[in-house]
CSV table of C-alpha atoms in Angstrom, one decimal:
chain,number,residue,atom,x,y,z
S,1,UNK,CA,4.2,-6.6,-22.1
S,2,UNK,CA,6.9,-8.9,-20.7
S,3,UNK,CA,6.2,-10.8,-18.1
S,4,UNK,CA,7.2,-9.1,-15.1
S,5,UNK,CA,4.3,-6.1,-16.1
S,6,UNK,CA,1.7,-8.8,-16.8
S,7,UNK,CA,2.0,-10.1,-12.9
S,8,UNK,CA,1.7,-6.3,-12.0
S,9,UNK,CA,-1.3,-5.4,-14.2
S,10,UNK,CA,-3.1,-8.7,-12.3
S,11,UNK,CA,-1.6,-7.9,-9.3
S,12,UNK,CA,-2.8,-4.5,-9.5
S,13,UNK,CA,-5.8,-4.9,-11.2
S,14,UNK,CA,-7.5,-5.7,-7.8
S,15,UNK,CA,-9.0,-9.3,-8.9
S,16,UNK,CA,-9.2,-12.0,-6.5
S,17,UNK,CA,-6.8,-15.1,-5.8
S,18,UNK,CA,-10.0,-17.1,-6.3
S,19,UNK,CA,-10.7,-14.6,-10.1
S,20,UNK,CA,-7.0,-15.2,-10.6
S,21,UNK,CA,-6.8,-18.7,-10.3
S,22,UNK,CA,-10.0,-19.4,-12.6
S,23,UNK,CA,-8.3,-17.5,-15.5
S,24,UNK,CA,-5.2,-19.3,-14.9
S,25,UNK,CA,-7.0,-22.9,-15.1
S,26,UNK,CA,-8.6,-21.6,-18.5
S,27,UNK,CA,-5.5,-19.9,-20.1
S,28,UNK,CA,-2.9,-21.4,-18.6
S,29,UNK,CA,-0.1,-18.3,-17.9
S,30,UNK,CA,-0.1,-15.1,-17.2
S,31,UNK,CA,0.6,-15.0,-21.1
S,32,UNK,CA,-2.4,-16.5,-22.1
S,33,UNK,CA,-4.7,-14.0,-20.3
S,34,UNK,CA,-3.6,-11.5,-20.8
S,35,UNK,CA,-3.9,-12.4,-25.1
S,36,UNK,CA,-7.2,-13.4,-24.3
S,37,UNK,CA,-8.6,-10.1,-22.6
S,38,UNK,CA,-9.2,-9.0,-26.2
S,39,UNK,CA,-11.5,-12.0,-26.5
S,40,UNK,CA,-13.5,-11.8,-23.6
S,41,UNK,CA,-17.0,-9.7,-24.0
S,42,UNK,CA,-19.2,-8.7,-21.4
S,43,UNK,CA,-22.2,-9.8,-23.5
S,44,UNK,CA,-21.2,-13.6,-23.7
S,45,UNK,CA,-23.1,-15.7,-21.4
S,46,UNK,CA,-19.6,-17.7,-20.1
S,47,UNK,CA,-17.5,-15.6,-18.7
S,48,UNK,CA,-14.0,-17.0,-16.9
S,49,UNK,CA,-14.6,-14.5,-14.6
S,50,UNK,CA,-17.3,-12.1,-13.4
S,51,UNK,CA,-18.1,-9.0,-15.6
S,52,UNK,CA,-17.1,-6.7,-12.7
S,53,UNK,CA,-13.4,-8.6,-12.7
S,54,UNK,CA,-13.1,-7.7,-16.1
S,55,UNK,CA,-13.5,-4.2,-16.0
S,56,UNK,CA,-11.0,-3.8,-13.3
S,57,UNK,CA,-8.7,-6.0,-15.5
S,58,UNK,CA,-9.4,-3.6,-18.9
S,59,UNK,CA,-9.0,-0.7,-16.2
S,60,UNK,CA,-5.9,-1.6,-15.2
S,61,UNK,CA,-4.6,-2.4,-18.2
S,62,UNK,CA,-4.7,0.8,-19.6
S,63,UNK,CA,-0.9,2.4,-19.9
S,64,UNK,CA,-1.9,5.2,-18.1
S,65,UNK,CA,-3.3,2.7,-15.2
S,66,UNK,CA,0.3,1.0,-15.6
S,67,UNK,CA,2.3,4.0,-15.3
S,68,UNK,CA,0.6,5.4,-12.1
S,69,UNK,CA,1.2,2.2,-10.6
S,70,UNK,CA,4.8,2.1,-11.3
S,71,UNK,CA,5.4,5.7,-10.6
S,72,UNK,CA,4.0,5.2,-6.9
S,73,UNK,CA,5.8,2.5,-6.6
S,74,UNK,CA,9.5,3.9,-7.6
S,75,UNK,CA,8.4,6.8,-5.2
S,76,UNK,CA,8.1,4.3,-2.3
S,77,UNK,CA,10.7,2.5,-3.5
S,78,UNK,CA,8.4,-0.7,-3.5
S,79,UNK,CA,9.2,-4.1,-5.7
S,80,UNK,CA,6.9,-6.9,-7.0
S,81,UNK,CA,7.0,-10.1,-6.0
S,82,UNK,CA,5.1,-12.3,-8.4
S,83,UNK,CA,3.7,-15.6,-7.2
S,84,UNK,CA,6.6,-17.7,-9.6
S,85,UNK,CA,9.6,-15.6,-8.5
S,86,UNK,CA,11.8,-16.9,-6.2
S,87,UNK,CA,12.0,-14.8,-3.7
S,88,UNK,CA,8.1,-15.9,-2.9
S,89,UNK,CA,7.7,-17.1,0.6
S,90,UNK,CA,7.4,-20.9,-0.2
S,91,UNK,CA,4.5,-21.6,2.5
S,92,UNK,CA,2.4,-18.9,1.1
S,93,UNK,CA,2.7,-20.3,-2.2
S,94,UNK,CA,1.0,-23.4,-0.8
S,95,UNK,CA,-1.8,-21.9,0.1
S,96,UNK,CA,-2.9,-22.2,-4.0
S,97,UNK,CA,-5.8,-20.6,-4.5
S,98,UNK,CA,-5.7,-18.4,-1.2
S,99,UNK,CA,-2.5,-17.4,-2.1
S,100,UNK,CA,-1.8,-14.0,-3.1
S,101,UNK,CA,-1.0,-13.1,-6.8
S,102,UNK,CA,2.0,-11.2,-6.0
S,103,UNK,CA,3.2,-9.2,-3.3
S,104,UNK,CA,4.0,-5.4,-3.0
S,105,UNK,CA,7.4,-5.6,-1.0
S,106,UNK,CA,9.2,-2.8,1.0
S,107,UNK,CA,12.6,-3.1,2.1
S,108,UNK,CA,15.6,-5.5,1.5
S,109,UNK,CA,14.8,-8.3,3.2
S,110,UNK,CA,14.1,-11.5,1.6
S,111,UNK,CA,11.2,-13.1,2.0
S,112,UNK,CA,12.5,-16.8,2.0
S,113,UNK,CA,13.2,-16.7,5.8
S,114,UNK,CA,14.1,-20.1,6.9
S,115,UNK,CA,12.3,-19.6,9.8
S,116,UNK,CA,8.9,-17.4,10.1
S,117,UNK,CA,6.5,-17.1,12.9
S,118,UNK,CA,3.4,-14.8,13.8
S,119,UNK,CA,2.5,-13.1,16.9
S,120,UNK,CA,-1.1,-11.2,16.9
S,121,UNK,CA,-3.6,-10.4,19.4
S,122,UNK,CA,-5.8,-7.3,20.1
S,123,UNK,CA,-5.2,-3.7,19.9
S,124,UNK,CA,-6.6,-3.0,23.1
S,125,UNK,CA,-3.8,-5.4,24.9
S,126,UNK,CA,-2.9,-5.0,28.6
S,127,UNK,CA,0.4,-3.9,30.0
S,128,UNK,CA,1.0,-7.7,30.8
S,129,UNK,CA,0.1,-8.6,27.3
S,130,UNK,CA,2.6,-5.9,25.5
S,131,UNK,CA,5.3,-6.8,27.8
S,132,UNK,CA,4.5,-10.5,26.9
S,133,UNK,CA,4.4,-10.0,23.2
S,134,UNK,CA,7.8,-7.7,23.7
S,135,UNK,CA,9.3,-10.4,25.1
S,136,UNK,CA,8.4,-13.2,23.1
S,137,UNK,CA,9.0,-11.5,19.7
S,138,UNK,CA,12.8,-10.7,20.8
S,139,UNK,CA,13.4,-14.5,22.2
S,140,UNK,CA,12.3,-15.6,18.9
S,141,UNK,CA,14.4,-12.9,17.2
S,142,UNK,CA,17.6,-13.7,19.0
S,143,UNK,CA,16.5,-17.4,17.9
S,144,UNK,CA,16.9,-16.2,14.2
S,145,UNK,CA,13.0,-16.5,13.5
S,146,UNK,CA,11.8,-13.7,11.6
S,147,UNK,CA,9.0,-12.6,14.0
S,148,UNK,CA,5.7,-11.6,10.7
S,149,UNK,CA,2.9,-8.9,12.4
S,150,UNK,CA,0.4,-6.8,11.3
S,151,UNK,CA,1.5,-3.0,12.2
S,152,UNK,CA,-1.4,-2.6,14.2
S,153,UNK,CA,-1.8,-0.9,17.5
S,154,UNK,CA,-0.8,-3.5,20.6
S,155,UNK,CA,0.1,-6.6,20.5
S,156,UNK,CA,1.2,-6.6,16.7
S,157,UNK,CA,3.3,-3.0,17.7
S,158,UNK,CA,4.8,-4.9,20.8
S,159,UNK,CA,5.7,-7.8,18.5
S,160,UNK,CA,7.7,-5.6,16.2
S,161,UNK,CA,9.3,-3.6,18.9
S,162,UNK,CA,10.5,-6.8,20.9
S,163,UNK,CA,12.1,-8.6,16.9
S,164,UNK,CA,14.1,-5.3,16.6
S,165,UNK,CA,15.0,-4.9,19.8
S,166,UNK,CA,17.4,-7.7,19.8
S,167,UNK,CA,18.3,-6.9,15.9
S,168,UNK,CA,16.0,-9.7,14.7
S,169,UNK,CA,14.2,-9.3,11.2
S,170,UNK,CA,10.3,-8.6,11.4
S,171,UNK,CA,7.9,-8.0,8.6
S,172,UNK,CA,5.0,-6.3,8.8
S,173,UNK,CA,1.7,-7.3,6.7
S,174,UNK,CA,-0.6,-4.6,5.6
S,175,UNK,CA,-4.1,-4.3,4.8
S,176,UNK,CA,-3.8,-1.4,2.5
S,177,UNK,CA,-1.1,-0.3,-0.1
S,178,UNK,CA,2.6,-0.9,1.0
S,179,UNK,CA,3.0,2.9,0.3
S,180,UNK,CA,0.3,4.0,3.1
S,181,UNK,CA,1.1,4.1,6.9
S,182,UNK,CA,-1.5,2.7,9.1
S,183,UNK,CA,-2.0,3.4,11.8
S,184,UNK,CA,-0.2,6.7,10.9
S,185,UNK,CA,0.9,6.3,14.6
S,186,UNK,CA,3.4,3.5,13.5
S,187,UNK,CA,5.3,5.7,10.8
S,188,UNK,CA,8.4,5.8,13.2
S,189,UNK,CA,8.1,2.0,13.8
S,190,UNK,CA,7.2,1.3,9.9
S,191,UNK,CA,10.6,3.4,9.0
S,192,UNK,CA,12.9,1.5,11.5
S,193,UNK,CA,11.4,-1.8,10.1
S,194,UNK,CA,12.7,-0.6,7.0
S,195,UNK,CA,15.9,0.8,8.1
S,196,UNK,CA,16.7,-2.5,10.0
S,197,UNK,CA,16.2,-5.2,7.7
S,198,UNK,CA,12.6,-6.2,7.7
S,199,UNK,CA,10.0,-6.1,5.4
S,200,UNK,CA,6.5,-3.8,4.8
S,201,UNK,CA,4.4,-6.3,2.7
S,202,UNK,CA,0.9,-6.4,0.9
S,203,UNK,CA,-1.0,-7.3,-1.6
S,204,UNK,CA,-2.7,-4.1,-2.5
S,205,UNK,CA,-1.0,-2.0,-4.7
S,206,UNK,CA,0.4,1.6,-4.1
S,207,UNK,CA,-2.7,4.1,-3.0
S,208,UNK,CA,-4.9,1.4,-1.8
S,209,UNK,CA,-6.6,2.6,1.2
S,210,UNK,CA,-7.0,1.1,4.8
S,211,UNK,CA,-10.9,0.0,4.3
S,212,UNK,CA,-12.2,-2.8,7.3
S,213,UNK,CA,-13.1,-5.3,4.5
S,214,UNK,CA,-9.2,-5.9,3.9
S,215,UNK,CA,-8.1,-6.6,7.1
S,216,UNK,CA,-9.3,-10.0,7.8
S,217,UNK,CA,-8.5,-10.8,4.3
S,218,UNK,CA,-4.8,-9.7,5.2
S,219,UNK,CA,-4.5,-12.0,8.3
S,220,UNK,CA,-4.3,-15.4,5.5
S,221,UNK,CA,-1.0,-14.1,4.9
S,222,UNK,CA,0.0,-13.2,8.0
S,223,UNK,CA,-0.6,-17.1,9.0
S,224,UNK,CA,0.0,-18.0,5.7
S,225,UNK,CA,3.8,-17.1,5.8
S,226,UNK,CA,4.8,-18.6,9.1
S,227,UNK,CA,4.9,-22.1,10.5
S,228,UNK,CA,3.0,-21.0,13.6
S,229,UNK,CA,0.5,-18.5,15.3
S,230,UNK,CA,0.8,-16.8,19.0
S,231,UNK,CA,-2.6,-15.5,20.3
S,232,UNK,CA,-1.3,-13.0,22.8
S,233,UNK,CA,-4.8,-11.0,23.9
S,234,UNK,CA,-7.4,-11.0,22.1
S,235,UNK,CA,-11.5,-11.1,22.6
S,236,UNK,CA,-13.5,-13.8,20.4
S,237,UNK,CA,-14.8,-10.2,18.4
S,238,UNK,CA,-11.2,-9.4,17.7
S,239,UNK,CA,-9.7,-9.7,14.2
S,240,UNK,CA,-7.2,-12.4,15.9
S,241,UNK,CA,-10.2,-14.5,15.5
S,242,UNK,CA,-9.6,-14.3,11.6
S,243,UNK,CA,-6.0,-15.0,11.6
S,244,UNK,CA,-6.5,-18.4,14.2
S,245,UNK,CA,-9.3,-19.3,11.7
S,246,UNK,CA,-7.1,-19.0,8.9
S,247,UNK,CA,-4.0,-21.0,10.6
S,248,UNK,CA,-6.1,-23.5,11.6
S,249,UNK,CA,-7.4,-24.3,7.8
S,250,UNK,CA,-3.7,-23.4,6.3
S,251,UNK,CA,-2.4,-26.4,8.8
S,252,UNK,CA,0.0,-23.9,10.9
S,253,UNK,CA,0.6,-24.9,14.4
S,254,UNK,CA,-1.5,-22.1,16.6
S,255,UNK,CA,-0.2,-20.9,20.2
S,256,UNK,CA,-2.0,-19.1,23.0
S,257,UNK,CA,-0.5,-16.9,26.1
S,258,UNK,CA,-2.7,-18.0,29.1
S,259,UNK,CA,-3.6,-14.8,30.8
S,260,UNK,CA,-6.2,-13.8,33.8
S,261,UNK,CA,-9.4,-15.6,33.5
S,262,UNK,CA,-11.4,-12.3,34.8
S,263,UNK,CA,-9.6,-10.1,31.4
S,264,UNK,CA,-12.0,-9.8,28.8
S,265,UNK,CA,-8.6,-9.9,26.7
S,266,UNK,CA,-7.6,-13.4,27.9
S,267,UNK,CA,-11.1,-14.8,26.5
S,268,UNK,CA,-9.8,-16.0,23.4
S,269,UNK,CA,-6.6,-17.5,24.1
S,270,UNK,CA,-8.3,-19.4,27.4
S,271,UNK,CA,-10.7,-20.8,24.7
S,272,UNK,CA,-8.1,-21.7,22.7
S,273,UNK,CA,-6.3,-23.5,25.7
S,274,UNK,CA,-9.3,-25.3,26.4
S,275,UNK,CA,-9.9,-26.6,23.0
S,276,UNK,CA,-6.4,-27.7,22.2
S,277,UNK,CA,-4.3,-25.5,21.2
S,278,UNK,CA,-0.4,-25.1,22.6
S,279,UNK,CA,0.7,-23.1,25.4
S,280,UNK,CA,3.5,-20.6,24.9
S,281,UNK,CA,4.4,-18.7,27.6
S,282,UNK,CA,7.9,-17.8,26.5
S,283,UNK,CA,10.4,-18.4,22.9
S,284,UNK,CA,11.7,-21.5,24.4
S,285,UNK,CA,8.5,-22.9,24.2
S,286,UNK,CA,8.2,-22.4,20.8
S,287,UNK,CA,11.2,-23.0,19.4
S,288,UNK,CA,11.2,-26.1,21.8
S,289,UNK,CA,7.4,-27.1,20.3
S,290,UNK,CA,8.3,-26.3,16.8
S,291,UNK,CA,11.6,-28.3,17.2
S,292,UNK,CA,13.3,-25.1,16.3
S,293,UNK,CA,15.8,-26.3,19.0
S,294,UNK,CA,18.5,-29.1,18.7
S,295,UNK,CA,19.8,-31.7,21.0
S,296,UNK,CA,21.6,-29.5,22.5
S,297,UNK,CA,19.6,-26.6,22.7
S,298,UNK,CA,20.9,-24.2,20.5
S,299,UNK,CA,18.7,-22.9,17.4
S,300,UNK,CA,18.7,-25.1,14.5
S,301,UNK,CA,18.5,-23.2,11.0
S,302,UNK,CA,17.7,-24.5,8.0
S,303,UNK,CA,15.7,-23.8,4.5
S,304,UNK,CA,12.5,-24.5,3.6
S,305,UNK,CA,13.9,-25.5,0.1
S,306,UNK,CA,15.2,-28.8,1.6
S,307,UNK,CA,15.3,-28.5,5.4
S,308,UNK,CA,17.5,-30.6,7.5
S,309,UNK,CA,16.4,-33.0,10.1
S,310,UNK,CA,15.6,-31.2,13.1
S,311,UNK,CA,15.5,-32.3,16.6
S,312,UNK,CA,16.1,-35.8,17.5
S,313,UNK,CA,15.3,-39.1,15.4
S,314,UNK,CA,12.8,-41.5,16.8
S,315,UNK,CA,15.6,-43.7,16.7
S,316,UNK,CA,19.0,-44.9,15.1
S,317,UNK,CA,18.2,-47.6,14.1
S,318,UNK,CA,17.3,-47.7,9.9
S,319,UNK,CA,13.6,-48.1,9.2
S,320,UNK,CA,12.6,-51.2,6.9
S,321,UNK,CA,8.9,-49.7,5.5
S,322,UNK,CA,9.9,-50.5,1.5
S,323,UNK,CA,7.0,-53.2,1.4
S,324,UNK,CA,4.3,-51.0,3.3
S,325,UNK,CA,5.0,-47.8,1.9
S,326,UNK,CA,5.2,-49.4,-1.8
S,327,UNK,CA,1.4,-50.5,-1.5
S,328,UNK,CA,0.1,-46.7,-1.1
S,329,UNK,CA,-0.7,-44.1,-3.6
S,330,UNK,CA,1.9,-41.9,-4.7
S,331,UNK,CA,1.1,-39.0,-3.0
S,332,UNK,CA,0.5,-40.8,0.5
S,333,UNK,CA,3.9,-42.9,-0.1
S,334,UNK,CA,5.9,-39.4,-0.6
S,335,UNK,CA,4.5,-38.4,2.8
S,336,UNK,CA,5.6,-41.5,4.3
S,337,UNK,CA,8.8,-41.3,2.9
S,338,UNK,CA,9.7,-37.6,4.2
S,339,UNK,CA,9.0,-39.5,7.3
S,340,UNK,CA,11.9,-42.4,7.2
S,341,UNK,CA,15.1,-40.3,8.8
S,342,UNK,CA,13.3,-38.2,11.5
S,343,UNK,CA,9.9,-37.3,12.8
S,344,UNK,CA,8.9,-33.8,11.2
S,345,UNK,CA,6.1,-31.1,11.8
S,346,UNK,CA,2.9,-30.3,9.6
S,347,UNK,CA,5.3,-26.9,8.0
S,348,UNK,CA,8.2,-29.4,7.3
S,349,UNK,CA,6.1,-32.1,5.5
S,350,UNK,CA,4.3,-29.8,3.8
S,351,UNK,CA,8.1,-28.2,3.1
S,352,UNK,CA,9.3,-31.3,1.8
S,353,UNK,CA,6.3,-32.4,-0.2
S,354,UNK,CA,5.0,-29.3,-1.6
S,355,UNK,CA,1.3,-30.7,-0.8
S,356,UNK,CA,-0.8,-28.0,0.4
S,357,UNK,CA,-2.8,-27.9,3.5
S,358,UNK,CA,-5.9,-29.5,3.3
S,359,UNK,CA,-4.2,-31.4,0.5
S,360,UNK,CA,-1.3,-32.4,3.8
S,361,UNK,CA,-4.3,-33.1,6.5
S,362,UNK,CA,-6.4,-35.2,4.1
S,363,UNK,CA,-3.4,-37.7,3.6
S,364,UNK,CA,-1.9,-37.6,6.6
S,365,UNK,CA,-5.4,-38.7,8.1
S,366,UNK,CA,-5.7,-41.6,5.6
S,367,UNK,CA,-1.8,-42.7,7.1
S,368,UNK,CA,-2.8,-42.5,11.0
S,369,UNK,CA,-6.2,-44.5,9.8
S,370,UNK,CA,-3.9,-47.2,8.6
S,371,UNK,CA,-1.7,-47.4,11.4
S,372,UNK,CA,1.5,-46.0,8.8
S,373,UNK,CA,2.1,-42.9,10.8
S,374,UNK,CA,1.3,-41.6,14.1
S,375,UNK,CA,0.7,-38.5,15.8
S,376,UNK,CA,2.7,-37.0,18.5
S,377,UNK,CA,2.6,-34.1,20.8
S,378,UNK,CA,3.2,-30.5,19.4
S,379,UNK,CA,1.5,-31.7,15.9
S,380,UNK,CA,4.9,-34.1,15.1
S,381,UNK,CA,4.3,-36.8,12.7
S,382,UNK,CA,6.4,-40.1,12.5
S,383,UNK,CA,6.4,-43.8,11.2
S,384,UNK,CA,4.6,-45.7,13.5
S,385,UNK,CA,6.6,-49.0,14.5
């Protein structure tokens, strides 16, 4: 098969991230499993992967597997993207072995945005809570942030509503095939998504259904491809609770609307609040926190590949580090480095460096504990003096 089917057959085949990565670490390409398939035997006692992930990978490798899968997906006029293609949001990819194999795309827009951010919360959400959301979504629109949701009832509907409203681009994350509508409520909102420049995405191929299970699993990328997390409404049952758990452990800066202290829908956020997380009551916040803004206020825009400095420098003055920064490890020094011109955020550094995550919090820690960088509010990072 060329290539381009072999990331569809995995993609497809309905093996994990986790089942995905472990084959890749044995046989090194997409290539290399798939020549080894032939190999692998259900008997053997040391099996790459379990014996359940290898009958879903013989079962979708069958050509008529293949063919119903790329027959759905011409019908829903849905594209691959695989995890080496370009068009591959870059902070998902640096998520490693959480990171989806490839993703089932509708529509045109691409999925580099040079600016992404997430706004969830409950399905239940108040009337404050939607207008909130509404509002929010289209400040961050107007701002040229693609505004990344989850289709759902509530706040992720008033998210959506408020990007387009102002012409922004929004993408919607599913957790079912990209083919499916769910909640079939949203099929008007799903189609103007489409017909206005954002983006259905998942990572469940054509057909597959809307089962509970998938949902929380879903939320990683929802976090995963943005920079930042707004917690609108939500109780500490809701699924919110999944997505703040997975921004938290992906590094991603996480924001909650303060809402009445009696509204069982203002529980979580209020914890939040209370344990450290940013407020946002508004885009400016936001953009402002996420030094999305310049000097002069206006939006700064730039790409992930190799972002400019944004926001001010800690000073004008040229920093003088050579002789400290040459005495760390690689890794730690390239850190330090990304650091000389201008103070960044967590999504920058990691941006710059290409470190992932917990790969990102482990060395930044071992910086602050030497004194090399400090800390500042908002989750900034720069060269201490």
């Amino acid at each position: 098969m060329e290539q381009h089917d072999l990331w569809l057959w995995l993609a497809a085949s309905g093996i994990t991230p986790r089942q995905f990565a472990r084959l890749m670490e044995v046989y090194g390409s997409v290539e290399g499993i798939d020549k080894a398939l032939g190999g692998f035997s259900v008997r053997e006692g040391a099996l790459p992967v379990s014996a359940t992930a290898l009958r879903k990978l013989r079962e979708a490798r069958r050509p008529a597997a293949m063919n119903d899968v790329e027959r759905a997906m011409k019908r829903a006029d849905i594209r691959l993207v695989a995890r080496d293609d370009a068009e591959y949001p870059p902070l998902l990819r640096h998520l490693d072995e959480d990171a989806p194999i490839a993703l089932f795309v509708r529509g045109q827009a691409e999925l580099r945005f040079p600016r992404a951010f997430a706004i969830v919360g409950t399905r239940r959400c108040t009337r404050y809570g939607a207008l909130a959301a509404e509002r929010i979504a289209a400040g961050l629109g107007a701002a040229g942030v693609a505004v990344v949701s989850g289709l759902a009832r509530g706040v992720d509907t008033a998210a959506h509503l408020g990007c387009l409203s102002v012409g922004g681009s929004t993408v919607a994350v599913l957790g079912c095939g990209a083919d499916i509508v769910y909640p079939r409520e949203n099929e008007e909102l799903l189609r103007r998504i489409l017909d206005e420049g954002g983006a259905v995405v998942s990572e469940y191929a054509p057909g597959v259904q809307p089962l509970g299970r998938h949902f929380p699993v879903r939320n990683r990328i929802i976090s995963g491809m943005c920079s930042g997390v707004l917690i609108v409404e939500a109780s500490v049952r809701s699924g919110a609770k999944h997505t703040v758990d997975h921004a938290q452990a992906q590094g991603r800066e996480v924001y909650a609307l303060p809402g009445p202290v009696d509204t069982p829908t203002s529980e979580m956020p209020l914890i939040l609040l209370r344990d450290g997380s940013q407020m946002a009551t508004s885009a400016g916040d936001i953009l402002e926190s996420i030094r999305w803004l310049g000097d002069d206020g206006e939006t700064c825009r730039g790409d992930y590949q190799s972002p400019a400095p944004l926001g001010r420098a800690i000073d004008n003055r040229p920093y003088d580090h050579d002789k400290t920064l040459a005495g760390l490890d690689p890794a730690q020094r390239q850190v330090a480095q990304a650091l000389k011109e201008s103070e960044l955020t967590f999504s920058e550094i990691v941006a710059c460096t290409g470190f992932s995550a917990p790969e990102l919090n482990s060395y930044l820690t071992l910086l602050e504990l030497h004194g090399i960088i400090i800390q500042l509010p908002g989750r900034i990072f720069a060269l201490a003096r």
